[in-house]
Amino acid sequence: MRKNLLVVISIFFLVCSFQQTQAGNKSQKNFVPGTEWLDNNGKPINAHGGGVIFHKGVYYWYGEHKIEGKSEATFADGGIHCYSSKDLINWKDRGIVLSVDYTNENSDIAYGCILERPKVVYHEKSKKFIAYFKLYLKGIGYEVSNVGVAVADKPYGPFTYSHKFLGGGSLKGSGDFSMFKNTDGTVYHFAVRKPDKTFVMGKLQPDYLYAMPNSYQAPNGVTKHTEAPAVIYRKGKYYILGSGTSGWKPNAARSFVADSIQGTYTDLGNPAVGINPHNGLGPEKTFGGQISYIIPVQDKKDAYIVMIDIWEPENPIKGGYIWLPLTFKNDKPIIEWMDSWNLSFFDKK
Ligand code: DGJ
């Protein structure tokens, strides 16, 4: 009798766990911006301020792993979380690929540091994946901002912390940034210089591990203090999208275009159009979010997706995502709100 009961209980738990997996595995057909986005395990995706690369048929999304319930200014950052996908909509959890260090207080990435906005670049010659992130050392805060560098052999990690450098050509370093690989393979670090917030660009060394000494300069024409930059090259022109500076609070996005990487850039204004029905916010607040990255979509012509974060500084793990197509009208970038969409959008353009 007791044995039968045990069998029934075991079957019950087996069925429950199977159902959970099924729920997590339910494949989604559309992007639904501004709503909860679940991974393959049915858990909310935890990859904020991130970026995406494409490698051998797979997209990898890297973002800030936030820790539940911790204060944003001190202990919210857990490292870099990676997800992979073939269709950009359904994401498989690949885990924390670079963790903050919980055991060594003297580590640059000791628990309590601020580790933000990870971006990964593939280095063809060494076949290494190089992750860059904003790194504020534990106990020092936002005063001095380093570029942290970590390296992996595989896109899904693990990444090993390597070193840090001060970007921007300033002893206070640089803040929000974009790593942009130009057509000749040169990688540029576009960043907000500290403490004066001038927008600057510098070249990385050919090994992509450090910025070249004295290479930072302000690209001509980007006169506004621009945070959260995202850079792409399209049809012979360089585009920079970004935000203003208002901490975690959303502001209006901006866009610039130039014929050469150092400019002169022309200000093309706010690319956002429409209203996010989930919070009632429109272009003047970038739908309640801040741009993080622009993903070139593979196998589609002239197709780009803008990754936007909805920040929740009181409990950052609750932050959300808005992914929308980036289109161009007479070469001016447009990010138009859509409640629900998928990649077939780019076939109809
Ligand atoms: C705006 C930046 O874009 C974020 O990454 C973060 O650093 C906040 N500022 C902090 O206030």
CSV table of C-alpha atoms and ligand atoms in Angstrom, one decimal:
chain,number,residue,atom,x,y,z
A,1,MET,CA,0.0,0.0,0.0
A,2,ARG,CA,2.8,2.4,1.1
A,3,LYS,CA,4.7,1.4,-2.0
A,4,ASN,CA,1.7,2.3,-4.3
A,5,LEU,CA,1.4,5.6,-2.6
A,6,LEU,CA,5.0,6.4,-3.3
A,7,VAL,CA,4.6,5.4,-6.9
A,8,VAL,CA,1.6,7.7,-7.3
A,9,ILE,CA,3.5,10.6,-5.6
A,10,SER,CA,6.5,10.1,-7.9
A,11,ILE,CA,4.3,10.1,-11.0
A,12,PHE,CA,2.6,13.3,-9.8
A,13,PHE,CA,5.9,15.1,-9.4
A,14,LEU,CA,7.2,13.8,-12.8
A,15,VAL,CA,4.0,15.1,-14.6
A,16,CYS,CA,4.4,18.5,-12.8
A,17,SER,CA,8.0,18.9,-13.8
A,18,PHE,CA,7.2,17.8,-17.4
A,19,GLN,CA,4.4,20.4,-17.6
A,20,GLN,CA,6.8,23.1,-16.3
A,21,THR,CA,9.3,22.3,-19.0
A,22,GLN,CA,6.6,22.3,-21.6
A,23,ALA,CA,5.5,25.7,-20.5
A,24,GLY,CA,9.1,27.0,-20.6
A,25,ASN,CA,9.6,25.5,-24.0
A,26,LYS,CA,6.5,26.9,-25.6
A,27,SER,CA,7.9,28.6,-28.7
A,28,GLN,CA,6.9,32.2,-29.2
A,29,LYS,CA,6.1,33.6,-32.6
A,30,ASN,CA,6.4,37.3,-32.0
A,31,PHE,CA,8.3,40.0,-30.2
A,32,VAL,CA,5.9,41.6,-27.8
A,33,PRO,CA,7.8,44.8,-26.7
A,34,GLY,CA,7.4,46.0,-23.1
A,35,THR,CA,5.9,42.8,-21.8
A,36,GLU,CA,7.6,40.0,-19.7
A,37,TRP,CA,10.0,37.9,-21.9
A,38,LEU,CA,10.6,34.3,-20.8
A,39,ASP,CA,13.5,32.1,-21.6
A,40,ASN,CA,13.4,28.4,-22.5
A,41,ASN,CA,12.9,27.5,-18.8
A,42,GLY,CA,9.9,29.9,-18.5
A,43,LYS,CA,12.0,32.4,-16.4
A,44,PRO,CA,12.2,36.1,-17.2
A,45,ILE,CA,15.3,36.9,-19.2
A,46,ASN,CA,17.9,38.6,-17.0
A,47,ALA,CA,20.3,40.3,-19.5
A,48,HIS,CA,20.0,44.1,-19.1
A,49,GLY,CA,22.0,46.8,-21.0
A,50,GLY,CA,23.1,44.1,-23.4
A,51,GLY,CA,24.2,43.4,-26.9
A,52,VAL,CA,23.9,40.5,-29.4
A,53,ILE,CA,26.4,38.9,-31.7
A,54,PHE,CA,25.9,36.3,-34.4
A,55,HIS,CA,28.3,33.3,-34.6
A,56,LYS,CA,28.0,30.2,-36.8
A,57,GLY,CA,24.2,30.3,-37.2
A,58,VAL,CA,23.4,31.3,-33.6
A,59,TYR,CA,22.7,34.7,-31.9
A,60,TYR,CA,24.1,35.2,-28.5
A,61,TRP,CA,22.6,37.8,-26.2
A,62,TYR,CA,24.8,39.1,-23.4
A,63,GLY,CA,23.5,41.4,-20.6
A,64,GLU,CA,23.8,42.4,-17.0
A,65,HIS,CA,22.7,39.7,-14.7
A,66,LYS,CA,20.8,41.5,-11.9
A,67,ILE,CA,20.4,40.1,-8.5
A,68,GLU,CA,16.9,40.1,-6.9
A,69,GLY,CA,16.1,42.7,-4.4
A,70,LYS,CA,19.5,44.3,-4.1
A,71,SER,CA,20.1,48.1,-4.2
A,72,GLU,CA,21.0,49.2,-7.7
A,73,ALA,CA,23.9,51.4,-6.6
A,74,THR,CA,25.8,48.8,-4.7
A,75,PHE,CA,25.1,45.1,-5.0
A,76,ALA,CA,22.7,44.6,-7.9
A,77,ASP,CA,25.2,43.3,-10.4
A,78,GLY,CA,26.0,39.6,-10.6
A,79,GLY,CA,28.0,39.5,-13.8
A,80,ILE,CA,27.2,38.7,-17.5
A,81,HIS,CA,24.3,36.5,-18.4
A,82,CYS,CA,24.2,34.8,-21.8
A,83,TYR,CA,21.3,33.5,-23.8
A,84,SER,CA,21.3,31.9,-27.3
A,85,SER,CA,18.8,31.8,-30.1
A,86,LYS,CA,18.3,31.0,-33.7
A,87,ASP,CA,15.4,33.2,-34.3
A,88,LEU,CA,16.0,36.2,-31.9
A,89,ILE,CA,12.6,35.5,-30.2
A,90,ASN,CA,13.1,32.3,-28.4
A,91,TRP,CA,16.1,32.4,-26.1
A,92,LYS,CA,17.9,29.5,-24.4
A,93,ASP,CA,19.6,30.2,-21.0
A,94,ARG,CA,23.3,29.7,-21.3
A,95,GLY,CA,23.9,30.8,-17.7
A,96,ILE,CA,26.1,33.4,-16.1
A,97,VAL,CA,29.2,33.4,-18.3
A,98,LEU,CA,31.2,35.9,-16.2
A,99,SER,CA,30.3,36.0,-12.5
A,100,VAL,CA,31.3,38.7,-10.1
A,101,ASP,CA,33.8,37.3,-7.6
A,102,TYR,CA,32.1,36.3,-4.3
A,103,THR,CA,35.3,35.0,-2.7
A,104,ASN,CA,38.1,37.5,-3.4
A,105,GLU,CA,37.4,41.0,-2.0
A,106,ASN,CA,40.4,42.4,-3.8
A,107,SER,CA,39.3,41.2,-7.3
A,108,ASP,CA,38.4,44.0,-9.7
A,109,ILE,CA,35.1,42.3,-10.2
A,110,ALA,CA,34.5,41.6,-6.5
A,111,TYR,CA,30.8,41.3,-5.5
A,112,GLY,CA,29.8,44.9,-4.8
A,113,CYS,CA,31.4,46.3,-8.0
A,114,ILE,CA,29.2,47.8,-10.7
A,115,LEU,CA,29.4,45.8,-13.9
A,116,GLU,CA,27.2,47.3,-16.6
A,117,ARG,CA,26.4,47.2,-20.3
A,118,PRO,CA,28.4,44.2,-21.5
A,119,LYS,CA,29.2,44.0,-25.2
A,120,VAL,CA,31.1,41.2,-26.9
A,121,VAL,CA,33.3,41.4,-30.0
A,122,TYR,CA,34.8,38.4,-31.9
A,123,HIS,CA,38.5,38.6,-32.6
A,124,GLU,CA,39.0,36.7,-35.9
A,125,LYS,CA,42.8,36.2,-35.6
A,126,SER,CA,42.9,34.8,-32.1
A,127,LYS,CA,39.4,33.3,-32.4
A,128,LYS,CA,38.6,34.7,-29.0
A,129,PHE,CA,35.3,36.3,-27.8
A,130,ILE,CA,36.1,39.5,-25.9
A,131,ALA,CA,33.6,41.0,-23.5
A,132,TYR,CA,33.8,44.7,-22.5
A,133,PHE,CA,31.8,46.3,-19.7
A,134,LYS,CA,31.6,49.4,-17.6
A,135,LEU,CA,33.4,48.6,-14.4
A,136,TYR,CA,33.2,50.6,-11.3
A,137,LEU,CA,35.3,49.1,-8.5
A,138,LYS,CA,33.7,48.1,-5.3
A,139,GLY,CA,33.6,51.0,-2.8
A,140,ILE,CA,34.5,53.6,-5.4
A,141,GLY,CA,31.2,54.0,-7.2
A,142,TYR,CA,30.5,56.1,-10.2
A,143,GLU,CA,33.5,58.4,-9.7
A,144,VAL,CA,36.0,56.5,-11.9
A,145,SER,CA,34.8,54.3,-14.7
A,146,ASN,CA,36.9,51.5,-16.2
A,147,VAL,CA,36.4,49.4,-19.2
A,148,GLY,CA,36.5,45.8,-17.9
A,149,VAL,CA,37.7,43.1,-20.3
A,150,ALA,CA,37.0,39.4,-20.2
A,151,VAL,CA,37.9,36.7,-22.7
A,152,ALA,CA,36.4,33.4,-23.8
A,153,ASP,CA,37.1,30.7,-26.3
A,154,LYS,CA,33.5,30.0,-27.0
A,155,PRO,CA,30.6,32.4,-27.5
A,156,TYR,CA,28.7,30.8,-24.6
A,157,GLY,CA,31.7,31.2,-22.3
A,158,PRO,CA,32.9,30.8,-19.7
A,159,PHE,CA,34.6,34.2,-19.8
A,160,THR,CA,37.7,34.8,-17.8
A,161,TYR,CA,38.3,38.3,-16.4
A,162,SER,CA,41.4,39.7,-17.9
A,163,HIS,CA,42.0,43.4,-17.0
A,164,LYS,CA,40.7,46.9,-17.1
A,165,PHE,CA,41.6,50.1,-18.8
A,166,LEU,CA,40.6,53.8,-18.5
A,167,GLY,CA,38.8,54.7,-21.7
A,168,GLY,CA,38.2,58.2,-23.1
A,169,GLY,CA,41.7,59.4,-22.6
A,170,SER,CA,40.8,60.6,-19.1
A,171,LEU,CA,42.0,59.6,-15.7
A,172,LYS,CA,38.4,59.3,-14.7
A,173,GLY,CA,37.7,56.9,-17.5
A,174,SER,CA,34.5,56.7,-19.6
A,175,GLY,CA,30.9,55.7,-19.0
A,176,ASP,CA,28.3,54.3,-21.4
A,177,PHE,CA,29.9,53.0,-24.6
A,178,SER,CA,29.6,51.1,-27.9
A,179,MET,CA,32.2,48.8,-29.4
A,180,PHE,CA,32.0,49.1,-33.2
A,181,LYS,CA,33.9,47.0,-35.6
A,182,ASN,CA,34.5,48.9,-38.8
A,183,THR,CA,34.6,47.3,-42.3
A,184,ASP,CA,38.4,47.0,-42.1
A,185,GLY,CA,38.2,45.1,-38.7
A,186,THR,CA,39.3,48.1,-36.6
A,187,VAL,CA,37.3,48.3,-33.4
A,188,TYR,CA,36.3,51.7,-32.1
A,189,HIS,CA,35.3,52.5,-28.6
A,190,PHE,CA,32.6,55.2,-28.6
A,191,ALA,CA,32.0,56.5,-25.1
A,192,VAL,CA,31.0,59.3,-22.7
A,193,ARG,CA,34.2,60.7,-21.3
A,194,LYS,CA,34.3,61.3,-17.5
A,195,PRO,CA,33.8,63.7,-15.8
A,196,ASP,CA,32.9,66.3,-18.5
A,197,LYS,CA,30.5,63.9,-20.5
A,198,THR,CA,32.1,64.8,-23.9
A,199,PHE,CA,31.2,62.1,-26.4
A,200,VAL,CA,34.5,60.6,-27.7
A,201,MET,CA,35.8,57.8,-29.9
A,202,GLY,CA,39.0,55.9,-29.7
A,203,LYS,CA,40.6,53.0,-31.6
A,204,LEU,CA,41.4,49.7,-30.0
A,205,GLN,CA,44.7,48.0,-30.5
A,206,PRO,CA,44.8,45.2,-33.2
A,207,ASP,CA,44.4,42.6,-30.3
A,208,TYR,CA,41.2,44.4,-29.2
A,209,LEU,CA,42.4,44.3,-25.6
A,210,TYR,CA,43.3,47.9,-24.9
A,211,ALA,CA,42.6,51.3,-26.4
A,212,MET,CA,45.5,52.8,-28.5
A,213,PRO,CA,47.2,55.5,-26.5
A,214,ASN,CA,46.2,59.1,-27.4
A,215,SER,CA,43.6,57.8,-29.9
A,216,TYR,CA,40.6,59.4,-28.4
A,217,GLN,CA,38.9,62.4,-30.1
A,218,ALA,CA,35.4,63.8,-30.1
A,219,PRO,CA,33.7,62.8,-33.4
A,220,ASN,CA,32.7,66.0,-35.1
A,221,GLY,CA,29.1,67.0,-34.9
A,222,VAL,CA,28.0,64.9,-31.8
A,223,THR,CA,27.7,68.0,-29.7
A,224,LYS,CA,25.2,66.8,-27.2
A,225,HIS,CA,26.1,64.7,-24.1
A,226,THR,CA,25.1,61.3,-25.5
A,227,GLU,CA,24.8,58.2,-23.3
A,228,ALA,CA,24.0,54.6,-24.2
A,229,PRO,CA,25.4,54.9,-27.8
A,230,ALA,CA,24.8,52.3,-30.4
A,231,VAL,CA,26.6,52.5,-33.7
A,232,ILE,CA,26.0,50.9,-37.1
A,233,TYR,CA,27.4,51.2,-40.6
A,234,ARG,CA,24.7,51.1,-43.4
A,235,LYS,CA,24.9,51.9,-47.1
A,236,GLY,CA,28.2,53.8,-46.7
A,237,LYS,CA,27.1,55.9,-43.7
A,238,TYR,CA,27.8,55.7,-40.0
A,239,TYR,CA,24.8,56.0,-37.6
A,240,ILE,CA,25.0,56.7,-33.9
A,241,LEU,CA,21.8,56.4,-31.8
A,242,GLY,CA,21.8,57.3,-28.2
A,243,SER,CA,20.1,59.0,-25.3
A,244,GLY,CA,20.5,62.0,-23.2
A,245,THR,CA,21.8,61.9,-19.6
A,246,SER,CA,19.2,61.5,-16.9
A,247,GLY,CA,20.4,58.6,-14.8
A,248,TRP,CA,18.0,55.7,-15.0
A,249,LYS,CA,15.1,57.9,-16.0
A,250,PRO,CA,14.1,57.8,-19.6
A,251,ASN,CA,14.7,60.7,-21.9
A,252,ALA,CA,14.4,61.4,-25.6
A,253,ALA,CA,16.6,59.3,-28.0
A,254,ARG,CA,18.7,61.0,-30.6
A,255,SER,CA,20.4,60.0,-33.8
A,256,PHE,CA,23.3,61.2,-36.0
A,257,VAL,CA,24.7,60.3,-39.4
A,258,ALA,CA,28.1,60.8,-41.1
A,259,ASP,CA,29.9,59.7,-44.2
A,260,SER,CA,33.1,58.9,-42.3
A,261,ILE,CA,33.5,57.4,-38.8
A,262,GLN,CA,35.0,60.5,-37.2
A,263,GLY,CA,32.3,62.7,-38.8
A,264,THR,CA,31.2,65.4,-39.3
A,265,TYR,CA,27.9,63.9,-37.9
A,266,THR,CA,24.6,65.5,-38.7
A,267,ASP,CA,21.9,65.5,-36.0
A,268,LEU,CA,18.9,63.6,-37.3
A,269,GLY,CA,16.8,64.1,-34.2
A,270,ASN,CA,14.6,61.7,-32.3
A,271,PRO,CA,14.0,58.4,-34.2
A,272,ALA,CA,11.1,57.2,-31.9
A,273,VAL,CA,7.6,57.3,-33.2
A,274,GLY,CA,4.4,56.1,-31.5
A,275,ILE,CA,3.3,55.3,-27.9
A,276,ASN,CA,4.0,52.3,-25.7
A,277,PRO,CA,0.5,51.4,-24.5
A,278,HIS,CA,1.8,49.6,-21.4
A,279,ASN,CA,3.0,52.9,-19.8
A,280,GLY,CA,1.6,55.6,-22.1
A,281,LEU,CA,5.1,56.9,-22.9
A,282,GLY,CA,6.1,58.1,-26.4
A,283,PRO,CA,9.1,59.6,-28.2
A,284,GLU,CA,10.0,62.2,-25.6
A,285,LYS,CA,10.8,59.3,-23.2
A,286,THR,CA,11.8,56.6,-25.7
A,287,PHE,CA,8.7,54.5,-24.8
A,288,GLY,CA,10.0,54.5,-21.2
A,289,GLY,CA,13.4,53.0,-22.1
A,290,GLN,CA,16.9,53.6,-23.2
A,291,ILE,CA,18.6,52.2,-26.3
A,292,SER,CA,21.4,49.7,-25.7
A,293,TYR,CA,22.3,48.1,-29.0
A,294,ILE,CA,21.4,47.7,-32.6
A,295,ILE,CA,21.3,44.1,-34.0
A,296,PRO,CA,21.9,43.5,-37.7
A,297,VAL,CA,19.5,40.7,-38.6
A,298,GLN,CA,21.1,37.9,-40.7
A,299,ASP,CA,19.6,36.8,-44.0
A,300,LYS,CA,17.3,39.8,-44.3
A,301,LYS,CA,18.1,42.9,-46.4
A,302,ASP,CA,18.7,46.1,-44.6
A,303,ALA,CA,17.2,44.7,-41.3
A,304,TYR,CA,18.1,46.0,-37.9
A,305,ILE,CA,16.6,45.6,-34.4
A,306,VAL,CA,16.9,48.2,-31.7
A,307,MET,CA,17.4,46.8,-28.2
A,308,ILE,CA,15.9,49.1,-25.6
A,309,ASP,CA,16.0,48.6,-21.8
A,310,ILE,CA,13.3,49.6,-19.4
A,311,TRP,CA,15.2,50.2,-16.2
A,312,GLU,CA,13.8,49.5,-12.8
A,313,PRO,CA,16.5,51.0,-10.5
A,314,GLU,CA,14.5,50.1,-7.3
A,315,ASN,CA,14.8,46.4,-8.2
A,316,PRO,CA,16.8,46.1,-11.4
A,317,ILE,CA,16.0,42.4,-12.0
A,318,LYS,CA,12.5,43.6,-12.8
A,319,GLY,CA,13.7,45.7,-15.7
A,320,GLY,CA,12.2,44.9,-19.1
A,321,TYR,CA,12.9,45.0,-22.8
A,322,ILE,CA,11.6,46.7,-25.9
A,323,TRP,CA,12.9,45.4,-29.1
A,324,LEU,CA,11.7,47.2,-32.3
A,325,PRO,CA,12.7,47.3,-35.9
A,326,LEU,CA,15.0,50.1,-37.0
A,327,THR,CA,13.9,51.3,-40.4
A,328,PHE,CA,15.1,54.2,-42.6
A,329,LYS,CA,13.0,56.9,-44.3
A,330,ASN,CA,15.2,58.8,-46.8
A,331,ASP,CA,18.1,57.6,-44.7
A,332,LYS,CA,16.7,59.0,-41.5
A,333,PRO,CA,16.4,56.3,-38.8
A,334,ILE,CA,12.9,55.5,-37.4
A,335,ILE,CA,12.0,53.3,-34.4
A,336,GLU,CA,8.2,52.9,-34.7
A,337,TRP,CA,6.3,51.3,-31.8
A,338,MET,CA,4.6,48.0,-32.5
A,339,ASP,CA,2.6,46.0,-30.0
A,340,SER,CA,3.6,42.7,-31.6
A,341,TRP,CA,5.8,41.8,-34.6
A,342,ASN,CA,8.2,39.3,-36.0
A,343,LEU,CA,11.0,39.1,-38.6
A,344,SER,CA,8.6,38.8,-41.5
A,345,PHE,CA,8.2,42.6,-41.0
A,346,PHE,CA,11.4,43.0,-42.9
A,347,ASP,CA,10.1,41.0,-45.9
A,348,LYS,CA,7.2,43.5,-46.3
A,349,LYS,CA,9.3,46.7,-46.1
B,1,DGJ,C1,22.5,55.9,-17.5
B,1,DGJ,C2,23.3,54.9,-18.1
B,1,DGJ,O1,22.9,54.7,-19.4
B,1,DGJ,C3,23.2,53.6,-17.3
B,1,DGJ,O2,24.0,52.6,-17.9
B,1,DGJ,C4,23.6,53.8,-15.9
B,1,DGJ,O3,24.9,54.1,-15.8
B,1,DGJ,C5,22.8,55.0,-15.4
B,1,DGJ,N1,23.0,56.1,-16.2
B,1,DGJ,C6,23.2,55.3,-13.9
B,1,DGJ,O4,22.5,56.4,-13.5
